[in-house]
Amino acid sequence: MERFRTHTVDNQPPEFGPRDLWRDDVALREAVAREGGGAHADRIARYGVLAGGELYALSFDAHRDRPRLRSHDRLGHRIDSVEFHPSYHRIMAAAVDQGVAGLSWADAAPGAHVARAALCYLHNQAEPGTSCPLTMTHAAVPALRHAPALREWADKVAACRYDPRDVAIGDKPGVTLGMGMTEKQGGSDVRANTTTATPLGGIGDEYALVGHKWFFSAPMSDGFLVLAQAPGGLSCFLLPRRLPDGAKNAFALMRLKDKLGDWSNASAEVEFMEARAWRIGDEGRGIATILQMVMLTRLDCMLGSAAQMRMALAQALHHTAHRIAFGKRLIEQPLMRNVLADLALESEAALVLSMRVARAVDASPGDPREAAFARIATAIGKYWICKRTPAFVNEAQECLGGAGYIEESILPRLYRQAPLNSIWEGSGNIQCLDVLRALGREPGSADALLAELESAAGRNDDYDAAVAALGESLRNPTGESGARLLVERLALALQAATLLRADSPLADAYCSSRLGGAHGLAFGTLPTSIDHGLPIERAWPR
């Protein structure tokens, strides 16, 4: 057999992990300090090691072994349980315990939202599927705090304790939350929802819900924020899995959705059969109540997509730094360097805008301008960053060639995951219509946006020209058919402004390529006048 040595393995990169995702990310460390989260740097640093090591390794089994619905136990009792691989629970426990779902509410000090955003960004690099219940748990708290009777739920999110047992919340140190808004006939048009909520007389804000939800996110959660038609109109409710006495609530999981990606997370269809729920906010104000949650979940869409970009870029850089072709490492080949540098520019721009919005969310309670900026910038960033991610991940796959297309790599998983954030929490058209609505009806949003853009004026000629052109568009907003182009230009300008104000060494290259017309339609079309080495070295410090 020694004569036929046909399987000598050479010219292959070493294993990607374990890796310190915080140490390797210069742009993230700068953004955390710049946007006010520096007091939490030690916590974030610890999570960078955990996410790039143990959680990254666990993610493969959590993703491969998909959740399974158990509607009944062996004796025929209806249990509506979802079973997961043990790695899923280990990942969830690490994330919840370290504050990915609750740090913003557990720590009232300034910068908590920024620090929590950094934790979310690191987590999404390792296992984005689990981000769905983490995001919804985090985002539900502001709505829950408007209902004094439900304060225990908000407090148990802030406790940062993971407990997957299917028991009443009185017996749990911490809780997770899901969401149910979408119905078959309505989709994004939630006013068309037909699920009804009937008040249970004499029992405060308690109602009985009857209806069906087409998407019921994270159905294993302890409770769910849902929309239903009350006598006074569409209203928001908290529907618990278990009632206070421990009895199972009156809902049935019909099936789990068979999704393109997001395999570690469960999504379901559900029927409510006079399920008990507690109203949050006034009757008829359901959309206004749930929008507090939606703004935070949309920020997490931005962070999640930026994180997927970062992991895809890191995989491409790792491979090309070790793989040799035509006598040189791939990372030294001029055309490959153009591709990698272009991806590095896109990745850093996505991160810095996401973290800037996180700072605006952090400051919103005491700063109306920051609140107005967060309102419109979230929709702009959610549209653009999430829209760019599928093409970005595919370009990273090409850097690996066929090795980026096989399931042993994380890249096929990222590629299936990449379209989700552009669909979840309102697709691209919804975001663009939301921007038009803010510009037309909320003068504070337009003023805050212009102030943000003007704060970077005078630092780059291409940027100044782009902002001058945008000023006219903002004074005379386009009709719906032109909304995507307007929002795209706003997103590029906002990313450029954030890079410029941060004094990023990539700012001029970004402005030249994205705003100055010196960039093609595909990645890897940076002009030769740009130093391709700088973005690569910044993204991959040696």
Coordinates of C-alpha atoms in Angstrom, one line a residue:
M1 CA 0.0 0.0 0.0
E2 CA 2.9 2.4 0.7
R3 CA 3.7 2.4 -3.0
F4 CA 0.3 4.0 -3.8
R5 CA 0.4 7.0 -1.6
T6 CA -2.3 9.0 -3.4
H7 CA -3.7 11.0 -0.5
T8 CA -1.0 13.3 0.7
V9 CA -2.8 16.4 1.9
D10 CA -0.9 19.6 1.2
N11 CA -1.7 23.2 0.2
Q12 CA -4.8 23.2 2.4
P13 CA -5.4 25.8 5.1
P14 CA -5.5 24.8 8.8
E15 CA -8.8 24.7 10.7
F16 CA -10.4 28.1 11.0
G17 CA -11.2 27.8 14.7
P18 CA -10.8 28.3 17.6
R19 CA -10.4 32.0 17.0
D20 CA -10.7 35.1 19.1
L21 CA -13.4 37.1 17.3
W22 CA -12.9 40.2 19.4
R23 CA -9.1 40.3 19.2
D24 CA -9.1 39.9 15.4
D25 CA -11.7 42.6 14.8
V26 CA -10.0 46.1 14.9
A27 CA -13.1 47.8 13.6
L28 CA -15.3 46.3 16.2
R29 CA -13.0 47.3 19.1
E30 CA -12.9 50.8 17.8
A31 CA -16.6 51.0 17.3
V32 CA -17.4 49.8 20.8
A33 CA -15.1 52.5 22.3
R34 CA -16.3 55.2 20.0
E35 CA -20.0 54.6 20.5
G36 CA -19.9 54.4 24.3
G37 CA -19.7 50.7 25.1
G38 CA -16.1 50.7 26.3
A39 CA -17.0 50.0 30.0
H40 CA -18.1 46.6 28.9
A41 CA -15.0 45.7 26.8
D42 CA -13.9 42.9 29.2
R43 CA -17.3 41.2 28.9
I44 CA -17.3 41.5 25.1
A45 CA -13.7 40.3 24.9
R46 CA -14.6 37.1 26.9
Y47 CA -17.6 36.5 24.5
G48 CA -15.3 36.9 21.5
V49 CA -13.2 34.0 22.7
L50 CA -16.3 31.9 23.6
A51 CA -18.1 32.6 20.3
G52 CA -15.1 31.9 18.1
G53 CA -14.2 28.7 20.0
E54 CA -16.8 26.6 21.8
L55 CA -19.9 28.2 20.2
Y56 CA -18.5 28.0 16.7
A57 CA -17.8 24.3 17.2
L58 CA -21.2 23.6 18.7
S59 CA -23.0 25.4 15.9
F60 CA -22.4 22.7 13.3
D61 CA -24.5 20.1 15.2
A62 CA -27.1 22.6 16.3
H63 CA -27.6 23.5 12.7
R64 CA -27.4 20.0 11.2
D65 CA -29.8 18.3 13.6
R66 CA -32.9 20.3 13.0
P67 CA -35.6 21.0 15.6
R68 CA -38.4 18.4 15.7
L69 CA -42.1 18.9 16.7
R70 CA -43.6 16.6 19.2
S71 CA -47.3 17.4 19.2
H72 CA -48.2 14.6 21.7
D73 CA -46.4 12.5 24.3
R74 CA -46.4 8.7 24.2
L75 CA -49.7 8.5 26.2
G76 CA -51.5 10.8 23.8
H77 CA -51.4 14.1 25.8
R78 CA -51.1 17.2 23.7
I79 CA -47.7 18.7 24.6
D80 CA -46.7 20.9 21.5
S81 CA -43.0 20.5 22.3
V82 CA -40.0 21.3 20.1
E83 CA -36.9 19.2 20.6
F84 CA -33.4 20.5 19.8
H85 CA -29.9 19.1 19.7
P86 CA -28.2 19.6 23.1
S87 CA -25.7 22.0 21.3
Y88 CA -28.6 24.4 20.7
H89 CA -29.3 24.6 24.4
R90 CA -25.6 25.1 25.2
I91 CA -25.4 27.9 22.7
M92 CA -28.6 29.5 24.0
A93 CA -27.4 29.2 27.6
A94 CA -24.1 30.8 26.9
A95 CA -25.7 33.7 25.0
V96 CA -28.4 34.4 27.5
D97 CA -26.1 34.1 30.5
Q98 CA -23.6 36.5 28.9
G99 CA -26.2 39.1 28.1
V100 CA -26.9 38.7 24.4
A101 CA -30.7 38.9 25.2
G102 CA -30.7 41.0 28.4
L103 CA -27.7 43.2 29.0
S104 CA -29.5 46.3 27.7
W105 CA -32.0 45.9 30.5
A106 CA -29.8 44.4 33.2
D107 CA -27.4 47.4 33.2
A108 CA -28.9 50.9 33.2
A109 CA -25.5 52.6 32.7
P110 CA -24.9 54.4 29.3
G111 CA -23.5 52.2 26.6
A112 CA -25.4 49.0 27.6
H113 CA -27.2 48.9 24.2
V114 CA -23.9 49.4 22.4
A115 CA -22.2 46.6 24.4
R116 CA -25.2 44.3 23.8
A117 CA -25.0 45.1 20.1
A118 CA -21.4 44.0 20.1
L119 CA -22.3 40.7 21.8
C120 CA -25.1 40.2 19.3
Y121 CA -22.6 40.8 16.4
L122 CA -20.1 38.3 17.8
H123 CA -22.9 35.7 18.5
N124 CA -24.3 36.0 15.0
Q125 CA -20.9 35.1 13.5
A126 CA -20.9 31.8 15.4
E127 CA -24.6 30.7 15.2
P128 CA -27.1 33.1 13.6
G129 CA -30.0 30.7 13.9
T130 CA -30.2 31.1 17.6
S131 CA -30.4 34.9 17.2
C132 CA -34.1 34.7 16.5
P133 CA -35.2 33.9 20.1
L134 CA -32.4 36.0 21.5
T135 CA -33.5 39.0 19.5
M136 CA -37.2 38.7 20.2
T137 CA -36.5 38.2 23.9
H138 CA -34.4 41.4 24.0
A139 CA -36.8 43.5 21.9
A140 CA -39.9 42.6 23.9
V141 CA -38.9 44.3 27.1
P142 CA -39.9 48.0 26.3
A143 CA -43.4 46.8 25.4
L144 CA -43.7 44.6 28.5
R145 CA -42.6 47.5 30.8
H146 CA -45.7 49.4 29.6
A147 CA -47.8 46.8 31.3
P148 CA -47.2 46.8 35.1
A149 CA -49.0 43.5 35.6
L150 CA -46.4 41.9 33.3
R151 CA -43.3 43.4 35.0
E152 CA -42.2 39.9 36.1
W153 CA -41.6 39.0 32.4
A154 CA -39.4 42.0 31.8
D155 CA -37.5 41.4 35.0
K156 CA -36.8 37.8 34.1
V157 CA -35.4 38.8 30.7
A158 CA -33.0 41.2 32.5
A159 CA -32.0 38.4 34.9
C160 CA -29.9 36.9 32.0
R161 CA -30.7 33.3 33.0
Y162 CA -31.5 30.5 30.5
D163 CA -34.0 27.9 31.6
P164 CA -35.4 25.7 28.8
R165 CA -37.9 23.8 31.0
D166 CA -41.6 23.9 29.9
V167 CA -43.0 25.3 33.2
A168 CA -44.8 28.4 34.4
I169 CA -42.6 31.5 34.7
G170 CA -43.1 31.6 38.4
D171 CA -40.8 28.5 38.6
K172 CA -38.2 29.9 36.2
P173 CA -35.2 32.3 36.9
G174 CA -35.3 33.6 33.3
V175 CA -37.5 33.5 30.3
T176 CA -37.4 33.7 26.5
L177 CA -40.0 35.3 24.2
G178 CA -41.2 34.7 20.7
M179 CA -43.6 36.6 18.4
G180 CA -46.7 36.0 16.3
M181 CA -47.9 38.7 13.9
T182 CA -48.1 37.2 10.4
E183 CA -51.3 35.5 9.2
K184 CA -52.0 33.7 5.9
Q185 CA -54.1 36.5 4.4
G186 CA -52.2 39.5 5.6
G187 CA -48.4 39.1 5.6
S188 CA -46.9 42.6 6.2
D189 CA -50.5 44.0 6.1
V190 CA -51.1 43.1 9.8
R191 CA -54.3 45.3 9.8
A192 CA -55.8 42.4 7.8
N193 CA -55.3 40.0 10.7
T194 CA -58.4 38.0 11.6
T195 CA -57.3 36.5 15.0
T196 CA -59.8 37.7 17.5
A197 CA -59.3 38.7 21.1
T198 CA -62.4 38.6 23.4
P199 CA -62.1 40.3 26.9
L200 CA -62.7 38.0 29.8
G201 CA -65.0 40.2 31.9
G202 CA -63.9 41.1 35.3
I203 CA -60.3 39.8 35.0
G204 CA -58.4 42.9 34.1
D205 CA -56.6 42.9 30.8
E206 CA -57.1 39.2 30.2
Y207 CA -58.5 38.0 26.8
A208 CA -59.3 34.8 25.0
L209 CA -57.6 34.5 21.5
V210 CA -59.0 32.5 18.6
G211 CA -57.3 32.3 15.3
H212 CA -54.2 31.1 13.3
K213 CA -50.7 32.5 12.8
W214 CA -48.9 31.6 9.6
F215 CA -45.5 32.4 11.2
F216 CA -45.0 31.8 14.9
S217 CA -41.4 32.5 15.7
A218 CA -39.4 30.5 18.3
P219 CA -42.4 28.4 19.3
M220 CA -40.5 26.9 22.3
S221 CA -40.4 30.2 24.1
D222 CA -42.1 30.9 27.4
G223 CA -44.3 33.6 26.0
F224 CA -45.2 35.4 22.7
L225 CA -46.1 38.9 21.7
V226 CA -49.0 38.6 19.3
L227 CA -51.4 40.9 17.4
A228 CA -55.2 40.2 17.5
Q229 CA -58.4 42.1 16.8
A230 CA -60.0 43.2 20.0
P231 CA -63.3 45.1 20.2
G232 CA -61.4 48.4 20.0
G233 CA -59.2 47.3 17.0
L234 CA -55.9 45.6 16.4
S235 CA -54.1 45.2 19.8
C236 CA -51.0 43.7 21.2
F237 CA -51.0 40.8 23.7
L238 CA -48.6 38.6 25.7
L239 CA -49.6 35.0 25.3
P240 CA -47.8 32.7 27.7
R241 CA -47.0 29.0 27.0
R242 CA -48.0 28.0 30.5
L243 CA -50.7 29.7 32.5
P244 CA -49.8 30.9 36.1
D245 CA -51.2 27.7 37.6
G246 CA -48.9 25.6 35.3
A247 CA -51.5 24.5 32.9
K248 CA -50.7 24.5 29.2
N249 CA -52.3 27.4 27.3
A250 CA -54.9 26.6 24.7
F251 CA -52.9 26.7 21.5
A252 CA -51.6 23.9 19.1
L253 CA -48.5 23.9 17.0
M254 CA -49.7 22.7 13.6
R255 CA -46.3 22.2 12.0
L256 CA -42.7 23.5 11.8
K257 CA -41.8 25.4 8.7
D258 CA -39.3 23.7 6.3
K259 CA -37.1 26.7 5.7
L260 CA -34.3 27.5 3.2
G261 CA -31.9 28.0 6.1
D262 CA -32.0 29.1 9.7
W263 CA -32.1 25.3 10.5
S264 CA -31.1 25.5 14.2
N265 CA -34.2 27.7 14.9
A266 CA -37.8 26.6 14.8
S267 CA -40.6 28.5 13.2
A268 CA -44.2 27.2 13.3
E269 CA -47.8 27.6 12.4
V270 CA -50.1 27.8 15.3
E271 CA -53.8 27.7 16.2
F272 CA -55.3 29.6 19.2
M273 CA -58.3 28.0 20.7
E274 CA -59.5 30.5 23.3
A275 CA -55.9 30.8 24.4
R276 CA -55.5 33.2 27.3
A277 CA -53.4 36.4 26.7
W278 CA -52.8 39.7 28.5
R279 CA -53.2 43.0 26.7
I280 CA -50.2 45.3 26.4
G281 CA -51.1 48.9 25.7
D282 CA -54.5 50.2 24.7
E283 CA -57.0 48.5 22.5
G284 CA -56.5 49.6 18.9
R285 CA -52.9 50.6 19.5
G286 CA -51.3 47.2 18.7
I287 CA -49.1 48.4 15.8
A288 CA -47.8 51.3 17.8
T289 CA -47.0 49.0 20.7
I290 CA -45.3 46.3 18.6
L291 CA -43.3 48.9 16.7
Q292 CA -41.2 49.4 19.9
M293 CA -40.2 45.8 19.5
V294 CA -39.8 46.0 15.7
M295 CA -37.2 48.8 15.8
L296 CA -35.0 46.7 18.0
T297 CA -35.4 43.6 16.0
R298 CA -34.6 45.5 12.8
L299 CA -31.4 46.7 14.4
D300 CA -30.5 43.1 15.1
C301 CA -31.2 42.3 11.4
M302 CA -28.5 44.9 10.6
L303 CA -26.1 43.5 13.2
G304 CA -26.8 39.9 12.1
S305 CA -26.1 40.7 8.5
A306 CA -23.0 42.6 9.3
A307 CA -21.9 39.6 11.4
Q308 CA -22.5 37.2 8.5
M309 CA -20.4 39.5 6.3
R310 CA -17.6 39.5 8.9
M311 CA -17.6 35.7 9.2
A312 CA -17.7 35.1 5.5
L313 CA -14.8 37.6 5.0
A314 CA -12.8 36.0 7.8
Q315 CA -13.3 32.6 6.1
A316 CA -12.1 34.0 2.8
L317 CA -9.1 35.7 4.3
H318 CA -8.1 32.6 6.2
H319 CA -8.3 30.4 3.1
T320 CA -6.5 32.8 0.8
A321 CA -3.8 33.5 3.3
H322 CA -2.8 29.8 3.3
R323 CA -3.7 28.5 -0.2
I324 CA -1.1 28.7 -3.0
A325 CA -2.0 29.0 -6.7
F326 CA 0.3 29.8 -9.6
G327 CA 3.3 30.1 -7.4
K328 CA 1.9 32.6 -4.9
R329 CA -0.6 32.6 -2.0
L330 CA -4.0 33.6 -3.2
I331 CA -4.0 36.6 -0.9
E332 CA -1.0 38.0 -2.8
Q333 CA -2.7 37.7 -6.3
P334 CA -3.7 41.2 -7.5
L335 CA -7.2 40.4 -8.6
M336 CA -7.9 38.4 -5.5
R337 CA -6.6 41.3 -3.4
N338 CA -9.1 43.6 -5.1
V339 CA -12.0 41.2 -4.2
L340 CA -10.8 40.8 -0.6
A341 CA -10.2 44.6 -0.2
D342 CA -13.7 45.3 -1.6
L343 CA -15.3 42.8 0.8
A344 CA -13.4 44.3 3.7
L345 CA -14.7 47.8 2.9
E346 CA -18.2 46.6 2.7
S347 CA -17.9 44.6 6.0
E348 CA -16.5 47.5 8.0
A349 CA -19.1 50.0 6.6
A350 CA -21.9 47.6 7.6
L351 CA -20.5 47.2 11.1
V352 CA -19.9 50.9 11.8
L353 CA -23.4 52.0 10.8
S354 CA -25.0 49.3 12.9
M355 CA -23.0 50.3 15.9
R356 CA -23.8 54.0 15.3
V357 CA -27.5 53.1 15.3
A358 CA -27.0 51.1 18.5
R359 CA -25.6 54.3 20.1
A360 CA -28.7 56.2 18.9
V361 CA -31.0 53.6 20.5
D362 CA -28.9 53.8 23.7
A363 CA -29.3 57.6 23.8
S364 CA -33.0 57.7 22.7
P365 CA -34.7 57.9 26.1
G366 CA -33.1 61.3 26.9
D367 CA -32.3 62.7 23.4
P368 CA -35.2 63.3 20.9
R369 CA -32.8 63.9 18.0
E370 CA -31.0 60.5 18.6
A371 CA -34.4 58.9 18.9
A372 CA -35.5 60.4 15.6
F373 CA -32.2 59.3 14.0
A374 CA -32.6 55.8 15.3
R375 CA -36.1 55.7 13.9
I376 CA -35.1 56.4 10.3
A377 CA -31.6 55.1 10.2
T378 CA -32.8 51.6 11.3
A379 CA -35.0 51.3 8.3
I380 CA -32.3 52.6 6.0
G381 CA -29.6 50.4 7.4
K382 CA -31.9 47.3 7.6
Y383 CA -32.7 47.7 3.9
W384 CA -29.2 48.1 2.6
I385 CA -27.0 46.0 4.8
C386 CA -29.4 43.0 4.7
K387 CA -29.7 43.4 0.9
R388 CA -26.0 43.3 0.4
T389 CA -25.3 40.2 2.4
P390 CA -26.3 37.3 0.0
A391 CA -24.1 38.6 -2.8
F392 CA -21.3 39.2 -0.2
V393 CA -21.4 35.7 1.2
N394 CA -21.4 34.2 -2.3
E395 CA -18.3 36.3 -3.3
A396 CA -16.6 34.9 -0.2
Q397 CA -17.6 31.4 -1.3
E398 CA -15.9 32.0 -4.6
C399 CA -12.7 32.9 -2.8
L400 CA -12.6 29.3 -1.6
G401 CA -13.9 27.8 -4.9
G402 CA -15.5 24.4 -4.4
A403 CA -14.4 24.2 -0.8
G404 CA -16.8 27.1 -0.1
Y405 CA -19.7 25.1 -1.4
I406 CA -19.5 21.9 0.7
E407 CA -21.3 21.5 4.0
E408 CA -18.1 20.9 6.0
S409 CA -17.6 24.7 5.5
I410 CA -19.7 27.2 7.4
L411 CA -20.2 29.2 4.2
P412 CA -23.1 27.2 2.7
R413 CA -24.9 27.7 6.0
L414 CA -24.2 31.4 5.9
Y415 CA -25.4 31.5 2.3
R416 CA -28.7 30.0 3.2
Q417 CA -29.0 32.3 6.2
A418 CA -28.1 35.4 4.3
P419 CA -31.5 36.3 2.7
L420 CA -33.4 35.9 6.0
N421 CA -32.7 39.3 7.5
S422 CA -33.8 41.1 4.4
I423 CA -37.2 39.3 4.7
W424 CA -37.6 39.1 8.5
E425 CA -39.2 42.1 10.3
G426 CA -40.3 43.7 7.0
S427 CA -38.9 43.1 3.6
G428 CA -37.0 45.6 1.5
N429 CA -40.1 47.3 0.2
I430 CA -41.5 47.7 3.7
Q431 CA -38.3 49.4 4.9
C432 CA -38.3 51.8 1.9
L433 CA -41.9 52.7 2.4
D434 CA -41.1 53.3 6.1
V435 CA -38.3 55.7 5.1
L436 CA -40.7 57.6 2.8
R437 CA -43.3 57.8 5.6
A438 CA -40.7 59.1 8.1
L439 CA -39.5 61.8 5.6
G440 CA -43.0 62.9 4.7
R441 CA -44.7 62.8 8.1
E442 CA -42.0 63.1 10.8
P443 CA -39.9 66.3 10.3
G444 CA -37.7 65.3 13.2
S445 CA -36.5 62.2 11.4
A446 CA -35.6 64.1 8.3
D447 CA -33.8 66.8 10.4
A448 CA -31.9 64.2 12.4
L449 CA -30.8 62.5 9.2
L450 CA -29.6 65.7 7.6
A451 CA -27.8 66.7 10.7
E452 CA -26.0 63.3 10.8
L453 CA -24.9 63.7 7.1
E454 CA -23.8 67.3 7.6
S455 CA -21.7 66.4 10.6
A456 CA -19.2 64.8 8.2
A457 CA -19.1 67.6 5.6
G458 CA -15.8 68.9 4.4
R459 CA -13.8 65.7 4.8
N460 CA -14.1 64.2 1.4
D461 CA -15.1 65.8 -2.0
D462 CA -17.0 62.7 -3.2
Y463 CA -19.0 62.6 0.0
D464 CA -19.8 66.3 -0.1
A465 CA -21.1 66.0 -3.7
A466 CA -23.3 63.0 -2.8
V467 CA -24.8 64.8 0.2
A468 CA -25.5 67.9 -1.8
A469 CA -27.4 65.7 -4.3
L470 CA -29.3 64.0 -1.5
G471 CA -30.4 67.3 0.0
E472 CA -32.6 68.0 -3.0
S473 CA -34.1 64.5 -2.9
L474 CA -34.9 64.9 0.8
R475 CA -36.6 68.3 0.2
N476 CA -38.7 66.7 -2.5
P477 CA -39.0 63.0 -1.7
T478 CA -39.5 60.6 -4.5
G479 CA -42.7 58.6 -5.1
E480 CA -42.9 55.0 -4.1
S481 CA -41.5 53.6 -7.3
G482 CA -38.2 55.4 -6.7
A483 CA -37.9 54.7 -3.0
R484 CA -35.3 51.9 -3.3
L485 CA -32.8 54.1 -5.1
L486 CA -33.3 56.9 -2.6
V487 CA -32.8 54.6 0.4
E488 CA -29.8 53.0 -1.2
R489 CA -28.1 56.4 -1.7
L490 CA -29.0 57.4 1.9
A491 CA -27.5 54.2 3.2
L492 CA -24.2 54.7 1.3
A493 CA -24.0 58.3 2.5
L494 CA -24.7 57.2 6.1
Q495 CA -22.0 54.5 6.0
A496 CA -19.6 57.0 4.5
A497 CA -20.4 59.6 7.1
T498 CA -19.9 57.2 9.9
L499 CA -16.5 56.1 8.5
L500 CA -15.5 59.7 8.0
R501 CA -16.5 60.8 11.5
A502 CA -14.7 57.8 12.9
D503 CA -11.5 58.8 11.1
S504 CA -11.4 55.3 9.6
P505 CA -8.4 54.7 7.4
L506 CA -10.9 53.1 4.9
A507 CA -13.2 56.2 4.7
D508 CA -11.7 57.8 1.6
A509 CA -11.5 54.5 -0.3
Y510 CA -15.2 53.9 0.6
C511 CA -16.2 57.3 -0.6
S512 CA -14.3 57.0 -3.8
S513 CA -15.7 53.6 -4.6
R514 CA -19.2 53.9 -3.4
L515 CA -20.0 57.6 -3.9
G516 CA -17.5 58.7 -6.6
G517 CA -18.6 56.4 -9.4
A518 CA -15.3 54.5 -9.3
H519 CA -16.8 51.1 -8.6
G520 CA -18.5 48.4 -10.8
L521 CA -21.6 46.4 -10.0
A522 CA -19.7 43.4 -8.7
F523 CA -17.3 43.1 -5.7
G524 CA -13.7 43.2 -6.8
T525 CA -14.0 46.3 -9.0
L526 CA -12.1 48.8 -6.8
P527 CA -10.0 51.2 -8.8
T528 CA -6.3 50.6 -8.9
S529 CA -5.8 54.0 -7.3
I530 CA -7.0 52.5 -4.0
D531 CA -4.5 50.8 -1.7
H532 CA -5.9 47.3 -1.7
G533 CA -3.5 46.2 1.1
L534 CA -4.9 48.5 3.7
P535 CA -8.4 47.1 4.0
I536 CA -7.1 43.5 3.9
E537 CA -4.5 44.1 6.7
R538 CA -7.1 46.0 8.8
A539 CA -9.6 43.1 8.5
W540 CA -7.0 40.4 9.1
P541 CA -4.2 41.6 11.5
R542 CA -1.3 39.2 11.6

